[in-house]
Short mmCIF file of C-alpha atoms in Angstrom, two decimals:
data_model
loop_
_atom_site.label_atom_id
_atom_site.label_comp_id
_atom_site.label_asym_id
_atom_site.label_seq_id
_atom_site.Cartn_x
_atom_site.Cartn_y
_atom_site.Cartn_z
CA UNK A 1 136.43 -75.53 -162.61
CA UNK A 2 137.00 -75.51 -158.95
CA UNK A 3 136.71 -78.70 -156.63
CA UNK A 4 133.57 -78.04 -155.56
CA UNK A 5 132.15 -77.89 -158.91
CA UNK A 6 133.97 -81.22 -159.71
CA UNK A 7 132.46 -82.46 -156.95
CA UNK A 8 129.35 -82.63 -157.65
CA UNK A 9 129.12 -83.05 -161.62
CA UNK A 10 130.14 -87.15 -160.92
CA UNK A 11 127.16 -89.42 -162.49
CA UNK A 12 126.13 -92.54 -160.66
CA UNK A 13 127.04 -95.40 -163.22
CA UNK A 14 126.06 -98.77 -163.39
CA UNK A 15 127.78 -102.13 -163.64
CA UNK A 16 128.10 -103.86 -166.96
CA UNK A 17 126.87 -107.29 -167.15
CA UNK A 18 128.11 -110.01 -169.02
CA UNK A 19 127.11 -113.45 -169.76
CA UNK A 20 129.70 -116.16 -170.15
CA UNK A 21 130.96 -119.26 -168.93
CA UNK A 22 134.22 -119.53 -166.77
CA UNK A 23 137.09 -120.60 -167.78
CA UNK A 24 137.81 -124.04 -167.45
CA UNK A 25 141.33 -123.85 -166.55
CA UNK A 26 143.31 -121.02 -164.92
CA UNK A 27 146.45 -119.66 -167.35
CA UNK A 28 149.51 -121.37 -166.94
CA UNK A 29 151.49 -117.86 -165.64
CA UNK A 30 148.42 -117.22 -163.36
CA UNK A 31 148.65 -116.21 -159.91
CA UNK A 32 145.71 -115.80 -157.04
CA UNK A 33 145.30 -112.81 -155.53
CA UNK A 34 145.05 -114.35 -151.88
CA UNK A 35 141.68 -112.62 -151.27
CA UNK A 36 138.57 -115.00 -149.95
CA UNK A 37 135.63 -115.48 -151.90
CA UNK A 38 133.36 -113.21 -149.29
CA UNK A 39 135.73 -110.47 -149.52
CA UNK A 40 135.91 -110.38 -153.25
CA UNK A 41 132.12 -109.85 -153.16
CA UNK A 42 132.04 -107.24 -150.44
CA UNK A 43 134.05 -105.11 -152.58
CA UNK A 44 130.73 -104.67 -154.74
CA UNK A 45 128.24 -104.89 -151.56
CA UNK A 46 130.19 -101.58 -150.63
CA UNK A 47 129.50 -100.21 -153.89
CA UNK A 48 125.63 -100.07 -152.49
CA UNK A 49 126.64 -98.53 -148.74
CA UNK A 50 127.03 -95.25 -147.00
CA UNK A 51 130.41 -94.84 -145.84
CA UNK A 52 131.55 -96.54 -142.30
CA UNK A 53 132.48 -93.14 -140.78
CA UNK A 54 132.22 -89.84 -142.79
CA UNK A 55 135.85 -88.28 -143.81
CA UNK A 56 136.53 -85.25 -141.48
CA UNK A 57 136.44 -82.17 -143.69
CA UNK A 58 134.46 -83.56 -146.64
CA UNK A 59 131.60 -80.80 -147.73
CA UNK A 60 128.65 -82.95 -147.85
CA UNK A 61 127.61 -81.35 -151.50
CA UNK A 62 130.64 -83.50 -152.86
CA UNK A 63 128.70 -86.89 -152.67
CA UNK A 64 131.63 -89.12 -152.62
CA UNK A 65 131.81 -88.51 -148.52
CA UNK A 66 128.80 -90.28 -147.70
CA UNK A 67 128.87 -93.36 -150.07
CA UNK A 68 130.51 -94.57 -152.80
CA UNK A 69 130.17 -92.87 -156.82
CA UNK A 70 130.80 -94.82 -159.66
CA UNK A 71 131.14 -92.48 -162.93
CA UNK A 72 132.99 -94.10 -165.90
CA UNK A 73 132.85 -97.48 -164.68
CA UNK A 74 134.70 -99.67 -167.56
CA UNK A 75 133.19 -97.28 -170.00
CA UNK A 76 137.00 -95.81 -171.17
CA UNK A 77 136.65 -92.51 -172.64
CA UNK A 78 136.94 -92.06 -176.48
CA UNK A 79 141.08 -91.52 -177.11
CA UNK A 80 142.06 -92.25 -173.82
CA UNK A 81 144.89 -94.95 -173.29
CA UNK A 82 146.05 -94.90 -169.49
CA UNK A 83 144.94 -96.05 -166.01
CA UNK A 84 146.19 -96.02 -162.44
CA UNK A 85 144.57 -97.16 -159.34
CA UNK A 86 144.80 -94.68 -156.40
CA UNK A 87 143.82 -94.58 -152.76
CA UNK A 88 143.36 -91.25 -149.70
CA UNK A 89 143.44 -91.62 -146.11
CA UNK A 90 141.35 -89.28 -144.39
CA UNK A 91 140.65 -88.67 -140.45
CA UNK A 92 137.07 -90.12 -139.22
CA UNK A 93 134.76 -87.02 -138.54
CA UNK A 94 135.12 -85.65 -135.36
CA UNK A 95 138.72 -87.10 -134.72
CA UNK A 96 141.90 -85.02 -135.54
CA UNK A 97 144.65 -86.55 -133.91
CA UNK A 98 145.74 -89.97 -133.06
CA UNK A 99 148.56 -91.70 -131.35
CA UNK A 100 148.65 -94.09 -134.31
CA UNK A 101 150.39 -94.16 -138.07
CA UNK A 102 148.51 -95.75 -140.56
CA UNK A 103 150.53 -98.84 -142.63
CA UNK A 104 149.17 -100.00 -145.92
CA UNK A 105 150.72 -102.63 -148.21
CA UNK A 106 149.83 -104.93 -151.14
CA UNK A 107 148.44 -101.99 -153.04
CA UNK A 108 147.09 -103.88 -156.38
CA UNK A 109 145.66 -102.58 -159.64
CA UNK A 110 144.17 -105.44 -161.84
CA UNK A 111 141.96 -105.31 -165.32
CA UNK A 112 139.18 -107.92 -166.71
CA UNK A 113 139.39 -108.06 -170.36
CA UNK A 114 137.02 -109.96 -172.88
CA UNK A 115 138.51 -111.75 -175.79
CA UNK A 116 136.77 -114.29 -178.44
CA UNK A 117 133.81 -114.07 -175.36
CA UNK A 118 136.43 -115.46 -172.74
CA UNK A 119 136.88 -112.67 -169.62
CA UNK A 120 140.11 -112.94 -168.04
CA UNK A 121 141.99 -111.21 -165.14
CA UNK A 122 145.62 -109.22 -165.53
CA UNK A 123 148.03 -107.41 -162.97
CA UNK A 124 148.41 -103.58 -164.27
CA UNK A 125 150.14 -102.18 -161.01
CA UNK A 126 151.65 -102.91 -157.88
CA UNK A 127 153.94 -101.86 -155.31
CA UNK A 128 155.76 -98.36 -153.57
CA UNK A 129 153.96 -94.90 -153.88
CA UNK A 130 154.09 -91.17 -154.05
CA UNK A 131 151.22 -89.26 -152.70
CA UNK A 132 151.06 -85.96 -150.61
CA UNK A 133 148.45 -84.73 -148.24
CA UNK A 134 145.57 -82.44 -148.98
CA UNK A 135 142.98 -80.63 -147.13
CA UNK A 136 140.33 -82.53 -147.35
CA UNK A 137 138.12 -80.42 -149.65
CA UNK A 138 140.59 -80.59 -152.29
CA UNK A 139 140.41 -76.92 -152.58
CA UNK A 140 142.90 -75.36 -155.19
CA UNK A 141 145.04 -78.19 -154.72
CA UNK A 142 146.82 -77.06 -152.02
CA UNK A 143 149.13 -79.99 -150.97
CA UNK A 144 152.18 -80.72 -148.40
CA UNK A 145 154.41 -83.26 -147.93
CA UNK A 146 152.79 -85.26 -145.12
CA UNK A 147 154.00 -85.17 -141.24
CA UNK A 148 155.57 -88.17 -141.85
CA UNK A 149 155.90 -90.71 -144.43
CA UNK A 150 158.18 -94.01 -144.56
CA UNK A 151 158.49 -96.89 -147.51
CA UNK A 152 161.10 -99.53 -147.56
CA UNK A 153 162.29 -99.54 -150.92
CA UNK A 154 160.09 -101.54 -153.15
CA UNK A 155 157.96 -103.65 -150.28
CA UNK A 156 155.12 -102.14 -151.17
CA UNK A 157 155.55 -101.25 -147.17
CA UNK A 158 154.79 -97.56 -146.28
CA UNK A 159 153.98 -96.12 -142.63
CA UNK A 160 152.54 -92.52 -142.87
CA UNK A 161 151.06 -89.89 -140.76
CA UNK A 162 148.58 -87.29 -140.94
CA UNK A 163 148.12 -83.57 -139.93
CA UNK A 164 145.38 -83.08 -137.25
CA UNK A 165 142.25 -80.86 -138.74
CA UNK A 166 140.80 -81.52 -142.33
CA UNK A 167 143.90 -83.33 -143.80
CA UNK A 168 144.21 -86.34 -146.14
CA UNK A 169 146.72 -88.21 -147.78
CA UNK A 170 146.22 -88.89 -151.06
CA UNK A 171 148.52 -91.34 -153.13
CA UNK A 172 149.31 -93.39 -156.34
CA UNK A 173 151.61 -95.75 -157.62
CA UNK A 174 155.30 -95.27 -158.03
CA UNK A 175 155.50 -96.92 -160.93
CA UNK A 176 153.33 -94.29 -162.66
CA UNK A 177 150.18 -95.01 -164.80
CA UNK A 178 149.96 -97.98 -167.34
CA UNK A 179 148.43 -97.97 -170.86
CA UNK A 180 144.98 -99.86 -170.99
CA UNK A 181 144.55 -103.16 -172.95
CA UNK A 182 143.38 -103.05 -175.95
CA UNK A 183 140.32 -105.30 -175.77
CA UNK A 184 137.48 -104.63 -174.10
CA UNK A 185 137.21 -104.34 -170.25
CA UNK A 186 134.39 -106.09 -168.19
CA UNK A 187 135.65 -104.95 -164.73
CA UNK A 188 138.48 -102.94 -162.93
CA UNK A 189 139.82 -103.62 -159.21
CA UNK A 190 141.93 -101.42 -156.92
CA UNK A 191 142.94 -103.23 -153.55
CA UNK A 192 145.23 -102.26 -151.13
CA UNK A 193 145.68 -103.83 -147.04
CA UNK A 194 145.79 -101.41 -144.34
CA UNK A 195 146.17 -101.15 -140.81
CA UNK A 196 147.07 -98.86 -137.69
CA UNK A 197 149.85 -99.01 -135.87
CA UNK A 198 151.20 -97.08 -132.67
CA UNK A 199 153.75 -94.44 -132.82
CA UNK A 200 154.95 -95.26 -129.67
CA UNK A 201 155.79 -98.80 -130.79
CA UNK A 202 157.69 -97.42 -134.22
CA UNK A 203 155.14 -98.81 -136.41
CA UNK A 204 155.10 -102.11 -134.67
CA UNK A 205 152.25 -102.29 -132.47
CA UNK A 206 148.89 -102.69 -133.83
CA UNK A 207 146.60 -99.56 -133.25
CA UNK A 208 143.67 -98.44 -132.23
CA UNK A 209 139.70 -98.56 -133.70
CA UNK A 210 138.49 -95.45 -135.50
CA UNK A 211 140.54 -92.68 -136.12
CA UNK A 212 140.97 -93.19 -139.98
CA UNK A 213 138.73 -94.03 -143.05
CA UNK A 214 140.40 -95.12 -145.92
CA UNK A 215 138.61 -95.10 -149.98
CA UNK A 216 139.95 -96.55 -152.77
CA UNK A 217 139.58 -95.38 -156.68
CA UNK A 218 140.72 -95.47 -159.87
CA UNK A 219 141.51 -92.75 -162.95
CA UNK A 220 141.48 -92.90 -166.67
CA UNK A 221 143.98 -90.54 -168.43
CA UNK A 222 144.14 -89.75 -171.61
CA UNK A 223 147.75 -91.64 -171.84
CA UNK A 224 150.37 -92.23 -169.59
CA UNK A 225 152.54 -88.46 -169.59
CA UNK A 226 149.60 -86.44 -169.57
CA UNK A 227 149.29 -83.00 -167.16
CA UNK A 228 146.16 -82.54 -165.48
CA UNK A 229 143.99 -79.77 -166.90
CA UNK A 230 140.82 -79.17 -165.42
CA UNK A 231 139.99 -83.11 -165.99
CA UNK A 232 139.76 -82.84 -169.54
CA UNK A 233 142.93 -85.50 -169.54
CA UNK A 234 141.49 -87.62 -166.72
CA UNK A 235 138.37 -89.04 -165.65
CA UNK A 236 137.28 -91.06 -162.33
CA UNK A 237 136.48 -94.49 -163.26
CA UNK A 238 135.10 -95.01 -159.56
CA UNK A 239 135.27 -93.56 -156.08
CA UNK A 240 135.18 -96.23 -153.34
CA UNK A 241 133.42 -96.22 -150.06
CA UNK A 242 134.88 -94.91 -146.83
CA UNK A 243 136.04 -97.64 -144.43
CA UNK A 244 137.35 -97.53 -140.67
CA UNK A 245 140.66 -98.91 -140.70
CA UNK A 246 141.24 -100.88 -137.79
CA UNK A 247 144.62 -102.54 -135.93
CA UNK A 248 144.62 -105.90 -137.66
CA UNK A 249 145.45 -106.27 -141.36
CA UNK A 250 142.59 -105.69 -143.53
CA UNK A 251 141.70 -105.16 -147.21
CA UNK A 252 139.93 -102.52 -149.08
CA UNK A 253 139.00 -102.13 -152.14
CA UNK A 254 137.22 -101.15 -155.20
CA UNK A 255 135.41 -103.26 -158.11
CA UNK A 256 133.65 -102.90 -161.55
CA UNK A 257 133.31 -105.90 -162.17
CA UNK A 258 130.37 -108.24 -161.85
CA UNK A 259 129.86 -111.11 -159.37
CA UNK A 260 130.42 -113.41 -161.78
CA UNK A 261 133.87 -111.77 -163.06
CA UNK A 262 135.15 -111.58 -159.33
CA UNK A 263 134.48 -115.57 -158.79
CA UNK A 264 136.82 -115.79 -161.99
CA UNK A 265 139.68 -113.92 -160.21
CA UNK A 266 138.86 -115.82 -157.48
CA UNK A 267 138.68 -119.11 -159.01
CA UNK A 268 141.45 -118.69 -161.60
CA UNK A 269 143.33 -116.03 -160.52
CA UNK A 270 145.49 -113.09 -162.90
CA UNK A 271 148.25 -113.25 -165.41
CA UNK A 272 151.17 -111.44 -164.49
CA UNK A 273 152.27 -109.83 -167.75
CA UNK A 274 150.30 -108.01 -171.35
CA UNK A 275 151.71 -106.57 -174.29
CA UNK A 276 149.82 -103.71 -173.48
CA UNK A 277 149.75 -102.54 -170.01
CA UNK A 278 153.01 -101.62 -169.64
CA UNK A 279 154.18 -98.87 -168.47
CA UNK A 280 155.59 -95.66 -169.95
CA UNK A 281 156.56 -93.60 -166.88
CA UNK A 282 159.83 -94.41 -165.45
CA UNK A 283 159.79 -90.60 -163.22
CA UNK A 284 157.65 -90.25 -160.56
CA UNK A 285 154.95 -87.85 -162.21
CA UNK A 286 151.56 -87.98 -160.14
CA UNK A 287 149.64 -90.30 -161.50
CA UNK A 288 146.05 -89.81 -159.70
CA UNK A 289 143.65 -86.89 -159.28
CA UNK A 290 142.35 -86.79 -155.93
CA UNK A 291 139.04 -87.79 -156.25
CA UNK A 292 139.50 -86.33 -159.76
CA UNK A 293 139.97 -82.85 -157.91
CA UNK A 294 143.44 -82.82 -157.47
CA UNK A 295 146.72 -83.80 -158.64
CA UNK A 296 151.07 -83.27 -158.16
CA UNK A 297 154.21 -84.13 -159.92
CA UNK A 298 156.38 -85.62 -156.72
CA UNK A 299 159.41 -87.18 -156.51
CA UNK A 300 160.28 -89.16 -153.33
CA UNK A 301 163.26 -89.87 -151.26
CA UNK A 302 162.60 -93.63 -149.84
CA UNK A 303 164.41 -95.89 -147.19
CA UNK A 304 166.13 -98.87 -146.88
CA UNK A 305 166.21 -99.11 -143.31
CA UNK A 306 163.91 -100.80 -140.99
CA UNK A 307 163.73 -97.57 -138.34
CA UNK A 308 161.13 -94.88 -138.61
CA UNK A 309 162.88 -91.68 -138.35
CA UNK A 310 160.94 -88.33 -137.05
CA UNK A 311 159.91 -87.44 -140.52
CA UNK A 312 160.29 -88.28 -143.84
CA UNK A 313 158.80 -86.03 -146.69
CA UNK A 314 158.00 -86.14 -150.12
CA UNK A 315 159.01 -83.35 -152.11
CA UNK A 316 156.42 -82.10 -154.02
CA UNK A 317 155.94 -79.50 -156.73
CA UNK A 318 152.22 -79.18 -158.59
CA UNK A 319 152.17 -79.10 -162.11
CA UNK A 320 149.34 -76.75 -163.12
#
């Protein structure tokens, strides 16, 4: 099935709502995720907007350019057992170049879970990436290592640059994917910070207004080692809308969950640790599909040093 095809087979799903009371009392491990109320809830208020700026290259017959999709939601396909949170970085349509990098950090998968009628929040992923860029259409997969690409060894840091023309730069978490709970799930939530900065400045400097979009999303695999094949072994759980990405720090995200579940986070905040979202990739195996079109097997040479060099690849080799 080519990407185009892919493209436009994704169902618009709708949230699951539950009914229960909050907790009374946040876990004694628990930790808050340091995102306001407000922002919590925008994450689903996107879920009903066209995208900020439309991603430069995007065929319009894919659906996901122009506004967020939701297709599996926290519906988890029969037999599968794995998840991973993912994120692209695309240029805003009609801009190619910039004289900015674009920083992200604090890249966060959590899970709500239901058990004995109590919903609770856990951490499934965090921290460094691999990714690669793509052309934008997702075409055959084609993918490079980007023009430049640097993360401090596990800061959860990374500075990257694009290619000018229909490029994006697609990535996942280091750590590889992480084996779903076993309980049932009443929401999912990918978040990440980003921001520009100027080249000129090495990375220092906030940016300009504009030039980038950013979307957030989520996969479930059918378990944790699993090749890609023609998305029989993965499925998007959600494809989040396309936001500007500015100079200052900002966060982005993607939900599942309802209202309610986010003022839980919110209120109570996540557990750190579950018998059964651990992980079972220690290699750097791609862990995503791009916007369930695409996917690599990368490994990545990182840095320890506070200087941007010229360039810094990833070295990338597909798997299908």
């Amino acid at each position: 099935m080519n990407t185009i095809n892919r493209g436009l087979i994704f169902g618009i799903g709708l949230f699951a709502s539950f009914g229960f009371s909050l907790n009374a009392n946040a876990a004694p491990n628990s930790q808050k995720l340091g995102i306001s109320q407000s922002q919590l809830q925008q994450f689903n208020i996107d879920q009903t907007l066209s995208s900020e700026a439309y991603p430069q290259g995007v065929p319009t017959n894919y659906g996901w350019g122009g506004h967020p999709w939701m297709h599996a939601g926290n519906n988890v396909p029969s037999s599968f057992t794995a998840i991973t949170g993912w994120a692209q970085i695309m240029w805003a349509q009609g801009i190619t170049s910039s004289n900015d990098y674009v920083q992200i950090q604090n890249f966060k998968t959590l899970i709500c879970t239901v058990s004995n009628g109590a919903h609770s929040w856990s951490l499934l992923q965090q921290g460094d990436i691999d990714g690669s860029e793509f052309d934008s259409d997702y075409v055959n997969n084609v993918n490079t290592p980007p023009p430049y690409f640097l993360q401090i060894t596990n800061s959860g840091l990374a500075t990257i640059g694009i290619d000018t023309g229909n490029k994006a730069f697609h990535y996942w978490y280091k750590q590889g994917r992480v084996l779903l709970p076993s309980t049932n799930i009443c929401g999912t939530l990918s978040v990440l910070q980003a921001r520009t900065v100027t080249k000129a400045s090495g990375g220092t400097a906030p940016g300009g207004n504009g030039a980038y979009v950013i979307s957030v999303g989520g996969d479930y695999w059918l378990n944790t080692m699993a090749a890609w094949n023609q998305n029989t072994t993965n499925t998007s759980i959600d494809i989040g809308r396309f936001k500007l990405i500015t100079g200052q720090w900002q966060w982005f995200g993607v939900s599942t969950a309802s209202d309610t579940d986010l003022l839980n986070l919110y209120q109570y905040g996540y557990t750190t640790s579950t018998s059964t979202s651990t992980s079972t990739s220690t290699s750097t195996s791609a862990n995503t599909s791009a916007n369930t079109s695409a996917n690599t097997s990368a490994s990545t040479s990182t840095s320890t040093s506070t200087s941007i060099p010229t360039k810094k690849y990833i070295r990338i080799k597909t798997i299908y």
